[in-house]
Coordinates of C-alpha atoms in Angstrom, one line a residue:
Chain A
M1 CA 0.0 0.0 0.0
S2 CA 1.5 3.3 -1.0
A3 CA 1.6 6.2 1.3
R4 CA -0.4 9.2 0.0
I5 CA -0.4 12.7 1.5
L6 CA -2.6 15.5 0.1
F7 CA -1.4 19.0 0.9
R8 CA -4.7 20.9 0.5
G9 CA -5.3 24.5 -0.3
G10 CA -1.8 26.0 0.3
R11 CA -0.1 28.7 -1.7
V12 CA 2.2 26.6 -3.9
V13 CA 5.3 28.5 -5.0
D14 CA 7.7 26.8 -7.4
P15 CA 9.4 29.0 -9.9
S16 CA 10.8 26.0 -11.8
Q17 CA 7.2 25.1 -12.7
K18 CA 6.1 28.7 -13.0
L19 CA 3.7 28.1 -10.1
D20 CA 2.5 30.7 -7.6
G21 CA -1.1 30.2 -6.5
V22 CA -3.5 28.1 -4.4
H23 CA -3.2 24.5 -5.4
D24 CA -3.4 21.0 -3.9
V25 CA -0.3 18.8 -4.0
L26 CA -0.5 15.0 -3.9
V27 CA 2.6 13.2 -2.7
V28 CA 2.9 9.5 -3.3
D29 CA 5.7 7.6 -1.6
G30 CA 7.6 10.8 -1.0
K31 CA 7.3 12.1 -4.5
V32 CA 5.1 14.8 -6.0
A33 CA 2.5 12.9 -8.1
Q34 CA 0.1 15.6 -9.0
V35 CA -0.5 19.3 -8.6
G36 CA -4.0 20.7 -9.2
K37 CA -7.0 22.7 -8.1
D38 CA -9.7 21.2 -5.8
M39 CA -8.4 17.7 -6.2
A40 CA -10.5 14.7 -5.0
V41 CA -9.1 13.1 -1.9
P42 CA -7.7 9.7 -3.0
E43 CA -8.6 6.7 -0.8
D44 CA -6.4 6.3 2.2
A45 CA -4.7 9.6 1.7
R46 CA -3.7 11.6 4.7
V47 CA -4.9 15.2 4.3
L48 CA -2.9 18.2 5.5
E49 CA -4.9 21.4 5.5
C50 CA -2.5 24.1 4.2
A51 CA -4.8 27.1 3.8
G52 CA -2.8 30.2 4.7
L53 CA 0.5 28.3 4.4
V54 CA 3.2 28.3 1.7
V55 CA 4.0 25.0 0.0
T56 CA 7.4 24.8 -1.8
P57 CA 9.8 22.3 -3.0
G58 CA 12.5 21.5 -0.4
L59 CA 14.7 24.6 -0.1
I60 CA 18.4 24.4 -0.2
D61 CA 20.7 26.8 1.7
V62 CA 24.1 26.7 0.1
H63 CA 25.7 28.7 2.9
V64 CA 25.2 27.7 6.5
H65 CA 27.4 27.5 9.5
L66 CA 26.9 24.4 11.6
R67 CA 29.9 25.4 13.8
E68 CA 30.8 21.8 14.6
P69 CA 33.5 20.9 15.4
G70 CA 34.8 23.5 17.8
G71 CA 31.8 25.8 18.2
E72 CA 29.2 23.4 19.6
H73 CA 28.1 26.0 22.2
K74 CA 26.6 27.9 19.2
E75 CA 25.4 25.1 16.9
T76 CA 25.9 21.5 16.2
I77 CA 25.5 19.6 12.9
A78 CA 22.5 17.9 14.3
S79 CA 20.8 21.0 15.7
G80 CA 21.5 22.9 12.5
A81 CA 20.1 20.1 10.3
R82 CA 17.0 19.9 12.4
A83 CA 16.6 23.7 12.4
A84 CA 16.9 23.7 8.6
A85 CA 14.3 21.0 8.2
A86 CA 11.9 22.9 10.5
G87 CA 12.3 25.9 8.3
G88 CA 11.6 24.2 5.1
F89 CA 15.1 23.5 4.0
T90 CA 15.8 19.9 2.9
A91 CA 19.5 20.4 2.2
V92 CA 22.3 22.7 3.5
C93 CA 25.9 23.2 2.5
A94 CA 28.0 23.4 5.7
M95 CA 30.8 26.0 5.6
P96 CA 34.3 24.8 6.6
N97 CA 35.4 27.5 9.0
T98 CA 35.2 25.4 12.0
E99 CA 37.9 24.7 14.6
P100 CA 39.7 22.8 13.3
P101 CA 38.7 23.7 9.8
I102 CA 37.3 21.2 7.4
D103 CA 40.4 20.9 5.2
D104 CA 41.0 17.1 4.8
P105 CA 39.0 14.1 3.8
A106 CA 38.6 12.8 7.4
A107 CA 37.0 16.1 8.5
V108 CA 34.7 16.1 5.4
G109 CA 33.7 12.5 6.3
F110 CA 32.9 13.6 9.8
V111 CA 30.5 16.3 8.7
A112 CA 28.8 14.0 6.2
A113 CA 28.4 11.2 8.8
E114 CA 27.1 13.6 11.5
G115 CA 24.7 15.0 9.0
R116 CA 23.3 11.6 8.1
R117 CA 23.1 10.7 11.8
A118 CA 21.0 13.8 12.4
G119 CA 18.4 12.4 10.1
A120 CA 17.0 15.8 9.2
A121 CA 18.0 18.1 6.3
R122 CA 20.7 16.7 4.1
V123 CA 24.1 18.1 5.1
Y124 CA 26.6 18.6 2.2
P125 CA 30.1 19.3 3.5
V126 CA 32.1 22.1 1.9
G127 CA 35.9 21.9 2.2
C128 CA 38.5 24.6 2.6
I129 CA 40.5 26.1 -0.3
S130 CA 43.7 26.3 1.7
A131 CA 45.2 24.0 4.3
G132 CA 44.1 25.2 7.7
R133 CA 42.3 28.2 6.0
K134 CA 45.7 29.9 6.2
G135 CA 45.7 31.1 2.6
E136 CA 49.1 29.6 2.0
R137 CA 48.7 26.2 0.3
L138 CA 46.0 24.3 -1.4
A139 CA 44.0 21.9 0.9
L140 CA 43.5 18.2 -0.2
V141 CA 40.8 19.2 -2.6
G142 CA 40.8 15.9 -4.6
E143 CA 40.6 13.7 -1.5
M144 CA 37.9 16.0 0.1
V145 CA 35.8 15.7 -3.0
E146 CA 36.2 11.9 -2.9
A147 CA 35.0 12.0 0.7
G148 CA 31.9 14.0 -0.2
A149 CA 32.8 17.7 -0.4
V150 CA 30.6 19.6 -2.9
A151 CA 32.5 22.8 -3.1
I152 CA 35.5 24.6 -1.6
T153 CA 35.8 28.0 0.2
D154 CA 37.9 29.6 2.9
D155 CA 34.6 31.3 4.0
G156 CA 35.2 33.6 6.9
S157 CA 38.4 34.7 5.4
P158 CA 39.4 35.8 1.9
V159 CA 42.1 34.2 -0.1
M160 CA 44.3 37.2 -0.1
N161 CA 47.1 35.6 -2.2
S162 CA 46.0 36.0 -5.8
G163 CA 48.4 33.4 -7.0
L164 CA 46.9 30.8 -4.6
M165 CA 43.4 31.8 -5.7
R166 CA 44.4 31.3 -9.3
L167 CA 45.8 27.8 -8.5
A168 CA 42.6 27.0 -6.6
L169 CA 40.3 27.9 -9.5
L170 CA 42.5 25.9 -11.9
Y171 CA 42.7 22.9 -9.6
A172 CA 39.0 22.8 -8.8
Q173 CA 38.3 22.4 -12.6
A174 CA 39.8 18.9 -12.3
F175 CA 37.0 17.9 -9.9
D176 CA 34.2 20.0 -11.4
I177 CA 33.3 21.8 -8.2
P178 CA 32.5 25.4 -7.5
V179 CA 34.9 27.7 -5.6
A180 CA 33.0 30.0 -3.3
D181 CA 34.4 33.3 -2.4
H182 CA 34.7 35.4 0.7
P183 CA 35.4 38.7 -1.1
E184 CA 37.1 41.1 1.2
D185 CA 40.4 42.9 0.8
L186 CA 41.8 42.9 4.3
G187 CA 44.1 45.7 3.5
L188 CA 41.0 47.9 2.9
S189 CA 38.5 46.4 5.4
G190 CA 41.2 46.4 8.0
K191 CA 39.9 47.1 11.5
G192 CA 36.6 48.3 10.3
H193 CA 33.4 47.4 12.2
M194 CA 30.8 48.5 9.8
N195 CA 30.1 49.9 6.4
A196 CA 32.1 53.1 5.8
G197 CA 29.8 56.0 5.4
L198 CA 27.6 58.5 7.1
V199 CA 26.6 56.3 10.1
A200 CA 30.2 55.2 10.7
T201 CA 31.3 58.8 10.6
R202 CA 28.5 59.9 13.0
L203 CA 29.2 57.0 15.4
G204 CA 32.9 57.4 15.3
L205 CA 33.4 53.7 14.3
P206 CA 36.1 52.6 11.9
G207 CA 34.4 51.7 8.5
K208 CA 35.0 49.2 5.8
P209 CA 34.8 50.8 2.3
N210 CA 32.7 49.1 -0.4
A211 CA 35.8 48.8 -2.4
A212 CA 37.1 46.2 0.0
E213 CA 34.5 43.8 -1.4
D214 CA 34.4 45.1 -5.0
I215 CA 38.1 44.9 -5.6
H216 CA 38.2 41.3 -4.5
I217 CA 35.3 40.4 -6.7
V218 CA 36.9 42.1 -9.7
R219 CA 40.1 40.2 -9.0
D220 CA 38.4 36.9 -8.9
L221 CA 36.4 37.6 -12.0
L222 CA 39.7 38.4 -13.8
L223 CA 41.2 35.1 -12.5
A224 CA 38.2 33.0 -13.3
Chain B
M1 CA 84.4 13.1 -52.2
N2 CA 80.8 14.0 -52.6
Q3 CA 80.1 17.0 -50.4
T4 CA 76.5 17.1 -49.1
A5 CA 74.9 19.6 -46.8
P6 CA 75.4 18.9 -43.2
A7 CA 72.4 17.0 -41.7
L8 CA 72.3 19.4 -38.7
G9 CA 73.4 23.0 -38.2
K10 CA 76.1 24.1 -35.8
D11 CA 74.1 23.4 -32.7
L12 CA 71.3 21.3 -31.3
I13 CA 69.2 23.8 -29.2
G14 CA 65.9 22.1 -29.5
L15 CA 63.5 20.1 -31.6
E16 CA 61.3 23.0 -32.5
P17 CA 63.7 24.5 -35.0
L18 CA 64.4 21.1 -36.7
S19 CA 62.7 19.7 -39.7
R20 CA 61.0 16.3 -39.8
E21 CA 63.8 15.2 -42.1
Q22 CA 66.5 16.3 -39.6
I23 CA 64.8 14.5 -36.7
L24 CA 64.5 11.3 -38.8
A25 CA 68.1 11.6 -39.8
I26 CA 69.2 11.7 -36.1
L27 CA 66.9 8.7 -35.3
D28 CA 68.2 6.8 -38.3
T29 CA 71.8 7.6 -37.5
A30 CA 71.3 6.3 -33.9
E31 CA 70.4 2.9 -35.2
P32 CA 73.9 1.8 -36.3
F33 CA 75.4 3.4 -33.2
K34 CA 73.3 1.2 -30.9
E35 CA 75.5 -1.8 -31.5
I36 CA 78.6 -0.1 -30.3
S37 CA 77.4 -0.3 -26.7
E38 CA 76.8 -4.0 -27.0
R39 CA 80.4 -4.8 -27.9
R40 CA 83.0 -6.2 -25.5
I41 CA 85.3 -3.3 -26.4
K42 CA 82.9 -0.3 -26.6
K43 CA 85.0 2.2 -28.6
V44 CA 85.1 3.4 -32.1
P45 CA 87.3 6.2 -33.5
V46 CA 84.5 8.4 -34.9
L47 CA 85.4 11.5 -32.8
R48 CA 89.1 10.9 -32.3
G49 CA 90.8 14.1 -31.5
K50 CA 87.7 16.1 -30.7
T51 CA 87.5 17.9 -27.4
I52 CA 84.1 18.1 -25.7
V53 CA 83.2 20.0 -22.6
N54 CA 80.3 18.8 -20.5
L55 CA 79.2 22.0 -18.8
F56 CA 76.5 21.2 -16.2
F57 CA 75.1 24.1 -14.2
E58 CA 72.3 21.9 -12.8
A59 CA 72.5 18.5 -11.1
S60 CA 72.2 15.7 -13.5
T61 CA 73.3 12.1 -13.3
R62 CA 71.6 10.2 -16.1
T63 CA 72.0 12.8 -18.9
R64 CA 75.6 13.7 -18.0
V65 CA 76.7 10.1 -17.7
S66 CA 74.9 9.3 -20.9
F67 CA 76.7 12.1 -22.8
E68 CA 80.0 11.0 -21.3
F69 CA 79.5 7.4 -22.4
A70 CA 78.5 8.5 -25.9
E71 CA 81.6 10.8 -26.1
N72 CA 83.9 8.2 -24.7
R73 CA 82.6 5.4 -26.9
L74 CA 83.2 7.6 -30.0
S75 CA 86.8 8.3 -28.7
A76 CA 86.4 12.0 -28.0
D77 CA 88.4 13.7 -25.2
T78 CA 86.1 15.1 -22.6
V79 CA 86.2 17.4 -19.6
N80 CA 83.3 17.6 -17.1
I81 CA 82.5 20.9 -15.3
S82 CA 79.8 21.2 -12.8
A83 CA 78.7 24.6 -11.5
A84 CA 79.5 23.8 -7.9
Q85 CA 83.2 23.3 -8.6
S86 CA 83.6 25.8 -11.4
S87 CA 84.5 29.5 -11.4
V88 CA 80.7 30.1 -11.9
S89 CA 80.5 29.8 -8.1
K90 CA 83.0 32.6 -8.0
G91 CA 80.7 34.9 -10.0
E92 CA 81.9 34.4 -13.5
T93 CA 79.3 34.9 -16.2
L94 CA 78.2 32.2 -18.6
V95 CA 79.9 33.9 -21.6
D96 CA 83.2 34.4 -19.8
T97 CA 83.2 30.7 -18.7
A98 CA 82.6 29.6 -22.3
R99 CA 85.1 32.0 -23.8
N100 CA 87.8 30.8 -21.4
L101 CA 87.0 27.2 -22.5
E102 CA 87.1 28.3 -26.2
A103 CA 90.5 29.8 -25.5
M104 CA 91.7 26.3 -24.7
R105 CA 90.5 25.2 -28.2
I106 CA 87.5 23.0 -27.7
D107 CA 85.2 21.6 -30.3
M108 CA 81.9 21.1 -28.6
V109 CA 80.0 22.1 -25.5
V110 CA 77.2 20.0 -24.0
M111 CA 75.4 22.3 -21.6
R112 CA 72.7 21.9 -19.0
H113 CA 71.5 25.2 -17.5
G114 CA 68.6 26.2 -15.2
S115 CA 67.5 29.1 -17.4
S116 CA 65.4 28.7 -20.5
G117 CA 67.2 30.1 -23.4
A118 CA 70.7 29.6 -22.0
A119 CA 71.7 27.1 -24.8
R120 CA 70.8 29.5 -27.6
F121 CA 72.5 32.4 -25.8
L122 CA 75.7 30.4 -25.6
A123 CA 75.5 29.0 -29.2
E124 CA 75.2 32.6 -30.6
R125 CA 78.4 33.6 -28.8
I126 CA 80.9 30.8 -29.4
P127 CA 82.0 29.0 -32.5
S128 CA 82.0 25.6 -30.9
N129 CA 79.1 23.3 -31.5
V130 CA 76.6 23.6 -28.6
I131 CA 74.3 20.7 -27.6
N132 CA 71.5 21.6 -25.2
A133 CA 71.3 19.0 -22.4
G134 CA 68.3 20.9 -20.9
D135 CA 67.7 24.6 -20.5
G136 CA 65.2 25.5 -17.8
S137 CA 61.7 24.7 -18.8
H138 CA 62.4 25.1 -22.5
E139 CA 63.8 22.0 -24.3
H140 CA 65.8 18.8 -23.7
P141 CA 66.2 17.7 -27.3
T142 CA 68.2 14.6 -26.8
Q143 CA 65.6 13.3 -24.3
G144 CA 62.9 14.0 -26.8
L145 CA 64.9 12.1 -29.4
L146 CA 65.6 9.1 -27.3
D147 CA 61.9 9.0 -26.3
M148 CA 60.9 9.0 -30.0
L149 CA 63.6 6.3 -30.8
T150 CA 62.2 4.1 -28.0
I151 CA 58.6 4.6 -29.2
R152 CA 59.6 3.7 -32.7
D153 CA 61.5 0.6 -31.6
H154 CA 58.5 -0.8 -29.8
M155 CA 55.6 0.5 -31.8
G156 CA 57.2 0.2 -35.2
R157 CA 56.2 3.8 -36.2
I158 CA 55.5 7.2 -34.7
E159 CA 53.2 8.6 -37.4
G160 CA 49.5 8.3 -36.3
L161 CA 50.3 7.2 -32.8
K162 CA 48.6 8.8 -29.8
V163 CA 51.1 9.9 -27.3
C164 CA 50.1 11.5 -24.0
I165 CA 52.5 13.3 -21.7
V166 CA 51.3 13.1 -18.1
G167 CA 52.4 15.3 -15.2
D168 CA 54.1 18.7 -14.7
V169 CA 53.9 19.8 -18.3
L170 CA 54.2 23.4 -17.4
H171 CA 57.7 23.2 -16.0
S172 CA 58.9 20.4 -18.2
R173 CA 61.6 20.8 -20.9
V174 CA 61.0 17.1 -21.7
A175 CA 57.4 17.7 -22.4
R176 CA 58.2 20.6 -24.8
S177 CA 60.8 18.6 -26.7
N178 CA 58.4 15.7 -27.0
I179 CA 55.5 17.9 -28.2
F180 CA 57.6 19.6 -30.9
G181 CA 59.3 16.4 -32.1
L182 CA 56.3 14.1 -32.0
L183 CA 54.1 16.5 -33.8
K184 CA 56.7 16.9 -36.6
L185 CA 56.8 13.1 -37.0
G186 CA 53.0 13.0 -37.4
A187 CA 52.0 11.7 -34.0
Q188 CA 48.9 13.0 -32.2
V189 CA 50.0 14.5 -28.9
A190 CA 48.1 15.1 -25.7
V191 CA 49.0 16.4 -22.2
C192 CA 47.3 15.4 -19.0
G193 CA 47.6 16.5 -15.4
P194 CA 46.2 18.9 -12.8
P195 CA 45.1 22.2 -14.5
T196 CA 47.6 24.0 -12.3
L197 CA 50.4 22.2 -14.1
V198 CA 48.7 21.5 -17.4
P199 CA 47.2 24.9 -18.5
R200 CA 44.6 24.7 -21.3
G201 CA 46.9 27.2 -23.1
F202 CA 48.9 24.2 -24.3
R203 CA 46.2 23.6 -26.9
S204 CA 47.8 26.4 -28.8
L205 CA 50.8 24.2 -29.4
G206 CA 48.6 21.7 -31.2
V207 CA 48.0 19.2 -28.5
E208 CA 44.9 17.9 -26.7
V209 CA 44.5 18.6 -23.0
F210 CA 43.1 16.1 -20.6
T211 CA 42.4 16.8 -17.0
R212 CA 41.2 13.2 -16.0
V213 CA 44.0 10.7 -16.3
E214 CA 41.3 8.0 -17.0
D215 CA 40.4 9.9 -20.2
A216 CA 44.1 10.1 -21.2
I217 CA 44.5 6.3 -20.7
E218 CA 41.3 5.7 -22.7
W219 CA 42.8 7.7 -25.6
A220 CA 46.5 6.9 -25.6
D221 CA 48.8 4.4 -27.3
V222 CA 51.8 5.7 -25.4
L223 CA 52.1 7.4 -22.0
N224 CA 55.2 9.5 -21.2
I225 CA 55.0 10.0 -17.5
L226 CA 56.9 13.1 -16.1
R227 CA 58.5 13.3 -12.7
L228 CA 56.5 15.4 -10.1
Q229 CA 59.1 17.4 -8.3
L230 CA 58.6 17.9 -4.6
E231 CA 59.1 21.6 -5.1
R232 CA 55.8 21.8 -7.1
M233 CA 54.0 20.7 -4.0
E234 CA 55.9 23.2 -1.9
A235 CA 55.0 25.9 -4.4
G236 CA 51.3 24.9 -4.0
Y237 CA 50.6 23.5 -7.5
V238 CA 49.3 20.3 -5.9
P239 CA 48.2 19.9 -2.3
S240 CA 50.1 16.7 -1.6
L241 CA 52.1 14.0 -3.3
R242 CA 49.6 11.4 -2.0
E243 CA 46.7 13.2 -3.5
Y244 CA 48.6 13.5 -6.8
N245 CA 49.1 9.8 -6.8
R246 CA 45.5 9.1 -6.1
V247 CA 44.2 11.4 -8.8
W248 CA 46.9 11.3 -11.5
G249 CA 49.3 8.5 -10.6
I250 CA 49.7 5.7 -13.2
S251 CA 48.8 2.5 -11.5
R252 CA 48.4 -1.1 -12.8
A253 CA 44.7 -0.9 -12.0
R254 CA 44.3 2.2 -14.2
L255 CA 46.3 0.7 -17.1
E256 CA 44.2 -2.4 -17.0
R257 CA 41.1 -0.4 -17.8
A258 CA 42.7 0.8 -21.0
P259 CA 41.3 -0.5 -24.2
R260 CA 44.8 -1.5 -25.5
D261 CA 48.2 -2.2 -24.1
I262 CA 49.8 1.2 -23.5
L263 CA 53.6 1.7 -23.8
V264 CA 54.9 3.4 -20.7
L265 CA 57.9 5.8 -20.8
H266 CA 59.4 7.9 -18.0
P267 CA 62.4 10.2 -18.4
G268 CA 63.6 9.6 -14.9
P269 CA 64.4 10.0 -12.1
M270 CA 61.2 8.3 -11.0
N271 CA 59.2 9.1 -7.8
R272 CA 57.8 5.6 -7.3
G273 CA 54.4 5.8 -5.6
V274 CA 53.9 9.4 -6.8
E275 CA 53.5 9.8 -10.6
I276 CA 54.2 6.1 -11.3
D277 CA 53.5 3.0 -9.2
S278 CA 56.2 0.3 -9.0
D279 CA 54.0 -2.3 -10.6
V280 CA 53.9 -0.1 -13.7
A281 CA 57.5 1.1 -13.7
D282 CA 58.7 -2.6 -13.4
G283 CA 55.9 -4.0 -15.5
P284 CA 55.7 -5.5 -19.0
Q285 CA 54.6 -2.3 -20.6
S286 CA 57.5 -0.2 -19.3
V287 CA 60.3 0.7 -21.6
I288 CA 62.0 3.0 -19.1
L289 CA 65.4 1.3 -19.2
N290 CA 65.2 0.9 -23.0
Q291 CA 65.0 4.7 -23.0
V292 CA 68.2 4.9 -21.0
T293 CA 70.0 2.5 -23.3
N294 CA 68.8 4.4 -26.4
G295 CA 69.9 7.7 -24.8
V296 CA 73.6 6.7 -25.4
A297 CA 73.0 5.9 -29.1
V298 CA 71.0 9.0 -29.8
R299 CA 73.6 11.2 -28.2
M300 CA 76.3 9.4 -30.3
A301 CA 74.3 10.2 -33.4
V302 CA 73.9 13.9 -32.4
L303 CA 77.6 14.2 -31.7
Y304 CA 78.5 12.5 -34.9
L305 CA 76.2 14.6 -37.0
L306 CA 77.2 17.9 -35.4
A307 CA 80.8 17.0 -36.1
G308 CA 79.9 17.0 -39.8
G309 CA 79.0 13.3 -40.2
Q310 CA 76.5 12.2 -42.8
P311 CA 73.7 9.8 -41.7
E312 CA 74.4 7.4 -44.5
R313 CA 78.1 7.2 -43.7
A314 CA 77.6 6.3 -40.0
E315 CA 78.3 2.6 -40.5
A316 CA 81.5 3.4 -42.4
A317 CA 82.6 5.9 -39.7
K318 CA 82.3 3.2 -37.1
Q319 CA 85.0 1.2 -38.9
G320 CA 87.4 4.1 -38.6
G321 CA 86.5 6.1 -41.7
E322 CA 86.4 9.9 -41.6
A323 CA 83.3 11.5 -40.0

């Protein structure tokens, strides 16, 4: 006997299907079987009244911080995966700026295994660009991909060395994975606490100019 | 005596400036010279009275010894100079070193130098014949020639073969000499390795570029596997030697998935367990030691031809005739 769930009367939003309106959605064995208006309730179907609610495909957050290992007082892989699922996210990509950073295949395997163990949103590990996030040498990109990493980034810190960034972009081609950027020129952003501008001037706080981000993005566009 | 044009010019700087006919002339001349090294008395008077300086500014064992054997077996008089013990270490320029040697009346210089272009620089400034034994990342023509001779020995031809050079192509003089030479002889050439060491720009030289070594193995008849230097890891081109081996190393398991038996070459010195696994290096498809043997014959042929010898007279020259 197949399991049927009818999500009735919710606002269905799915840009990929050009859908945004009140519809019923029939799910059979975990897959969307039918979307329509005022559908008859199939036999044995469980009905969820969704009037006033938004119904979407599982959302994916490609940039989350699960903080484990090292920051468990803020978040763990399990708590983050559960929070994601509660908020409608079925998959998340976990940033590698943990302590220690996710820069080798064992660490990637740990994130993937803890994610599976949580049994909530799917957790996709993201590995570091550089060993130890130090911005000096490439991390074990190939082995991390083999262990399940879906992308690389030194998120939290920029890769200030343009030569290393170029090597990372080239090297990632071999494994067909994206390289995610933390665009910030530290020489410009320096000790800034907030966006440079009127408010920073008024408050007497050191600011970070927009150029700190723009220059880094321009650099990486030229390298890519 | 019938005077024909010399088979080669004054110098051997690289394979890029040579014609297909000149390259074939060297390979064909190497054939009769192979036999000399198999004799009990390994000496013929082809270069009797010639003085050759082996000028090595970079460490080398195989190439230097191979040149020395080639010179000795052709009866040349040789002097070996390595940078560490020479006046270079006292600050002398390359040209001054060479001019001082010239002043002692030499005939040929075999030079290895760390800078690309050094061989041509020297050749333009001294009247002696200059043989490039490796200049920076530019060319290593005698290595390219001995690779082609070895491929021809085992495959019966070069034209139409698919040869893939695997590894640190970016920094490799062996790769460049192979690419230039093999293309002139009608082979299809590809390069394969991490994109940090095998930039796509190599396509402009007329070669195919593979990133996945599995694709290269699927395609190739011949693999020429380059040494991955430890310095490349230190400079950040690859994250670790172990990862390089896992992703680009040539293992028996990978070769067994090839649709055909692939001939395996390596210019040495090998890093076993990095770019090549021992079961491949010592396996039935490996011709790595044949390359070393052929190296002596190819270098004899180059010395003979630069000294003015004619390819078709090589056999007679071995018997004591004039070069």
